[in-house]
PDB file of C-alpha atoms in Angstrom:
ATOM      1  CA  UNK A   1       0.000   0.000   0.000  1.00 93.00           C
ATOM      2  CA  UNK A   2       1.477   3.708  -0.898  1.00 95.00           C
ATOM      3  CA  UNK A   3       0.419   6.904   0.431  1.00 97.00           C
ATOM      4  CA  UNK A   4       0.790   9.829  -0.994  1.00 95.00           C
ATOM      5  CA  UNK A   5       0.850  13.199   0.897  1.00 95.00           C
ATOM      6  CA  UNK A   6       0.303  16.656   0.096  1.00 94.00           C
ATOM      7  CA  UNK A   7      -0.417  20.230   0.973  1.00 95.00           C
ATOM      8  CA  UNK A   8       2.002  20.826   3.783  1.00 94.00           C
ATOM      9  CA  UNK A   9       4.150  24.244   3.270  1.00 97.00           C
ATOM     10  CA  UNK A  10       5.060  27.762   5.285  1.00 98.00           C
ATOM     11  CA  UNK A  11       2.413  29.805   6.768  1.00 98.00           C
ATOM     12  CA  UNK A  12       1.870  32.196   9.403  1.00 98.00           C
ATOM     13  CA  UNK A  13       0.693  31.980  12.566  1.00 98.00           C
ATOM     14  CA  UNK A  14      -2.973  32.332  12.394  1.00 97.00           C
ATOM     15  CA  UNK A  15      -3.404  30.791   9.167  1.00 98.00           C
ATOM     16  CA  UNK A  16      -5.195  27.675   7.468  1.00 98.00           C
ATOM     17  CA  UNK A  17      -3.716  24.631   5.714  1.00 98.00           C
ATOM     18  CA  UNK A  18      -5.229  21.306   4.081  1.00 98.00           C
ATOM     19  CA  UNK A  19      -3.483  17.754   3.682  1.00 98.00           C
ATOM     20  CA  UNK A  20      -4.441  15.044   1.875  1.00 98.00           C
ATOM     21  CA  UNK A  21      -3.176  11.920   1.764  1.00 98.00           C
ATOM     22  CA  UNK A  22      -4.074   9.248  -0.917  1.00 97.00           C
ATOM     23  CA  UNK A  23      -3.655   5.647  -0.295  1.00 97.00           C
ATOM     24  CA  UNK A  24      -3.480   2.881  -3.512  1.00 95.00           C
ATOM     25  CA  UNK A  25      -2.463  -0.517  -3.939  1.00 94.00           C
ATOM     26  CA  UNK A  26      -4.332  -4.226  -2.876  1.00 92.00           C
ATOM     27  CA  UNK A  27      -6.500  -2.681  -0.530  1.00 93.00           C
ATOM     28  CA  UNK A  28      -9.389  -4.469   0.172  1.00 93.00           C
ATOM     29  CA  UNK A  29     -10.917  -2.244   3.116  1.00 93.00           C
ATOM     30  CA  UNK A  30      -9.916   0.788   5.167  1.00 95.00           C
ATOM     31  CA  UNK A  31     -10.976   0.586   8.766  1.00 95.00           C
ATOM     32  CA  UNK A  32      -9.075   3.764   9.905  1.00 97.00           C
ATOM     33  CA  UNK A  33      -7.528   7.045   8.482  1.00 98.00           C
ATOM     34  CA  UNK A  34      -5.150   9.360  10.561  1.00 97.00           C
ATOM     35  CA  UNK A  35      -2.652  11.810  10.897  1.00 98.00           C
ATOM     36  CA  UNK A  36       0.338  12.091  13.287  1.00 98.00           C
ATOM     37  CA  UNK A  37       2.960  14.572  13.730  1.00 98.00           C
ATOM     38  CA  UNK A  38       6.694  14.638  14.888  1.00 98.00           C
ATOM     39  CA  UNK A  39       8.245  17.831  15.952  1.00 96.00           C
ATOM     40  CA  UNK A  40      11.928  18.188  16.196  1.00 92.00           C
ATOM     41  CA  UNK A  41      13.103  16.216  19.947  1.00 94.00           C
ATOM     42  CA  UNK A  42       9.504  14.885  20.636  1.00 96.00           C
ATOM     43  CA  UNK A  43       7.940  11.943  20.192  1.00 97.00           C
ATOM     44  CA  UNK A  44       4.978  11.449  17.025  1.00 97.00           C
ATOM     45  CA  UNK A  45       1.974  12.183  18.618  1.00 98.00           C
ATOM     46  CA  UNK A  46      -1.175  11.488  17.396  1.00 98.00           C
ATOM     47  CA  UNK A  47      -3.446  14.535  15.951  1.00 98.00           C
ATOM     48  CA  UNK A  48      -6.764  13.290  14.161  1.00 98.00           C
ATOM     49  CA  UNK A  49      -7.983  10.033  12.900  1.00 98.00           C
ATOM     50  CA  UNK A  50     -11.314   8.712  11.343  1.00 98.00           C
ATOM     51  CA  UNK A  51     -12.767   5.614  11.424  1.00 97.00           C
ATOM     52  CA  UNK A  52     -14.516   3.474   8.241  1.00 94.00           C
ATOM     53  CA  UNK A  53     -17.859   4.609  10.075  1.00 95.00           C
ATOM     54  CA  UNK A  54     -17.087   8.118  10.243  1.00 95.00           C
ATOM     55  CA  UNK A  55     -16.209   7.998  13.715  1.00 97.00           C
ATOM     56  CA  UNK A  56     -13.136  10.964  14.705  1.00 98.00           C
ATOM     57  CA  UNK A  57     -11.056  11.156  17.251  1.00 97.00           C
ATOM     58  CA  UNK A  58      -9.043  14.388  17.736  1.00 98.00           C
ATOM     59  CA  UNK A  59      -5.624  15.289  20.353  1.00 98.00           C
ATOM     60  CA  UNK A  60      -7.464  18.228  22.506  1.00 97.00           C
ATOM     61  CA  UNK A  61      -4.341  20.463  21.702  1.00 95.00           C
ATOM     62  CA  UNK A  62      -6.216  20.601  18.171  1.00 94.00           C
ATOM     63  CA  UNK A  63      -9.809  20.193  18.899  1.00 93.00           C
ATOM     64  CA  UNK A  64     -11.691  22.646  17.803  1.00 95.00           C
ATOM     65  CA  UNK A  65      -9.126  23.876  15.177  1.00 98.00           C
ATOM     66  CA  UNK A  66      -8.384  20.855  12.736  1.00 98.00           C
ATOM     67  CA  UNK A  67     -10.897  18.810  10.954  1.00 98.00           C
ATOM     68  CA  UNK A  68     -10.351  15.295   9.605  1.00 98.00           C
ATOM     69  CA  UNK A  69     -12.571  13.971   6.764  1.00 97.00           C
ATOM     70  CA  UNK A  70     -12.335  10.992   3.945  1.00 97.00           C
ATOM     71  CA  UNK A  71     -13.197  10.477   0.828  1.00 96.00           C
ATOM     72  CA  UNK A  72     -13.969   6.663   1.046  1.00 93.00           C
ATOM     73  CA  UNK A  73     -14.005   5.904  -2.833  1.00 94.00           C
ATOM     74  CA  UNK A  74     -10.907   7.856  -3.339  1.00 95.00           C
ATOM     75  CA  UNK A  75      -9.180   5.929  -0.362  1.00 96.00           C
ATOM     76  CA  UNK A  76      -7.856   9.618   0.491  1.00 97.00           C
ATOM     77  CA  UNK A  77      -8.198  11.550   3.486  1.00 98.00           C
ATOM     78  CA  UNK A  78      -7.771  15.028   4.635  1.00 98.00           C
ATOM     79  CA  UNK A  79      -6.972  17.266   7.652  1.00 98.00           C
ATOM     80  CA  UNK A  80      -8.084  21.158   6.877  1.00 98.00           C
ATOM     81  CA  UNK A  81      -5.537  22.806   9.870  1.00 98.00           C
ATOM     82  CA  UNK A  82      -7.088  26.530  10.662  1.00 98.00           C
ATOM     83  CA  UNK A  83      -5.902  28.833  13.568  1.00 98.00           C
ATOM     84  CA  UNK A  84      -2.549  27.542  13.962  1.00 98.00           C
ATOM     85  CA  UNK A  85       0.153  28.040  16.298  1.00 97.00           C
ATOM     86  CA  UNK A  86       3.370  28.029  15.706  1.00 97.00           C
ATOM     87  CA  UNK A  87       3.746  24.738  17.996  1.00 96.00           C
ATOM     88  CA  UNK A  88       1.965  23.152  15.101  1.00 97.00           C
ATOM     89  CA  UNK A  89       5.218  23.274  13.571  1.00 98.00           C
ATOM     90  CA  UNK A  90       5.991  19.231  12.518  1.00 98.00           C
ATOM     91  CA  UNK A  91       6.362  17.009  10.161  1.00 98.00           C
ATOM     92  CA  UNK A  92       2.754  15.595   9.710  1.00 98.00           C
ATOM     93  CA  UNK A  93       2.207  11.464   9.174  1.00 98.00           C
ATOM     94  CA  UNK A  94      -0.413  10.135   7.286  1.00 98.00           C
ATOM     95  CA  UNK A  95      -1.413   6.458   9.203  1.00 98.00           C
ATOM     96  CA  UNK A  96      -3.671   3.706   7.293  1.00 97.00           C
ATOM     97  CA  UNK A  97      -4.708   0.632   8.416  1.00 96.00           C
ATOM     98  CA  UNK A  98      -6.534  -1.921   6.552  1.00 93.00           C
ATOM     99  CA  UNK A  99      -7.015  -5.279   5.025  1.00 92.00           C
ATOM    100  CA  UNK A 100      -5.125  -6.068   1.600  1.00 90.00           C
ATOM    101  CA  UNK A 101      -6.794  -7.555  -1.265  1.00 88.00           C
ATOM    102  CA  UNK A 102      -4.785 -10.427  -2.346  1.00 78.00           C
ATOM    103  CA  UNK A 103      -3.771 -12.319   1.519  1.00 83.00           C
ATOM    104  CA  UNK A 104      -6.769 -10.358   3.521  1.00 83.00           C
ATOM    105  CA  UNK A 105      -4.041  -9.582   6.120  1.00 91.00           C
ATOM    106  CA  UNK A 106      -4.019  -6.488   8.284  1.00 93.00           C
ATOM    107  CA  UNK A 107      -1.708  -3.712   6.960  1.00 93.00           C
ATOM    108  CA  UNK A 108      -0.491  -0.565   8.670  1.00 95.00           C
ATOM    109  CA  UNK A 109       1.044   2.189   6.320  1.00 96.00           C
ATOM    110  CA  UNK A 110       2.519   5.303   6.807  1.00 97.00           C
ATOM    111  CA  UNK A 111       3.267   8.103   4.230  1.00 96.00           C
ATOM    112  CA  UNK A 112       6.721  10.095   3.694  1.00 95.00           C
ATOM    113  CA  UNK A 113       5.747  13.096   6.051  1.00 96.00           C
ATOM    114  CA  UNK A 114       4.696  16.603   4.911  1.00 97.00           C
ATOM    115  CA  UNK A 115       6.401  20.027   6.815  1.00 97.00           C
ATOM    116  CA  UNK A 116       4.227  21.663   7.984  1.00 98.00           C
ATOM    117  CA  UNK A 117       5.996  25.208   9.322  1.00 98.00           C
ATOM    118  CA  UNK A 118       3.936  27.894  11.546  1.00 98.00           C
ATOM    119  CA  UNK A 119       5.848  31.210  11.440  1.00 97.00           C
ATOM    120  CA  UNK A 120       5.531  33.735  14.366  1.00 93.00           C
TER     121      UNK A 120
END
């Protein structure tokens, strides 16, 4: 399974931004969709994820700020980031997990990582 991520850049504090992350290859289902983020000397951290039903979970440090949303036949999902901070600086993690077509075995894929850079 790939994923593809996009839509991460420089912006300042205050500002909106929207990833997307595409996923392709033997999948047979998606049961979950989410982004994570890494800042420089921290752990990855979980910020947003959605469920096959629809169901969201969101970090409170973003609640209220970021919405996560899918587009199921596309297999891609998106987080719309408005109001940031510039502790939202990170590199932002796009997490799928699954069932592949051709062994019906879990899978867990991450993308490459987009920047994501909040300016003062």
């Amino acid at each position: 399974v790939q994923l593809v991520e996009s839509g991460g850049g420089l912006v300042q504090a205050g500002g909106s931004l929207r990833l997307s992350c595409a996923a392709s290859g033997s999948i047979y289902s998606i049961d979950a969709m989410g982004w994570y983020r890494q800042a420089p000397g921290k752990q990855r951290e979980l910020v947003a994820v959605i469920t096959n039903r629809g169901d969201t979970n969101y970090a409170d440090f973003v609640k209220g700020r970021f919405t996560i949303s899918r587009d199921s036949p596309k297999n891609t999902v998106y987080l719309q980031m408005n109001s940031l901070k510039p502790e939202d600086t990170a590199v932002y993690y796009c997490n799928v997990e699954g069932i592949l077509t051709t062994t019906l075995v879990d899978f867990d894929s991450w993308g490459q990582g987009t920047q994501v850079t909040v300016s003062s």
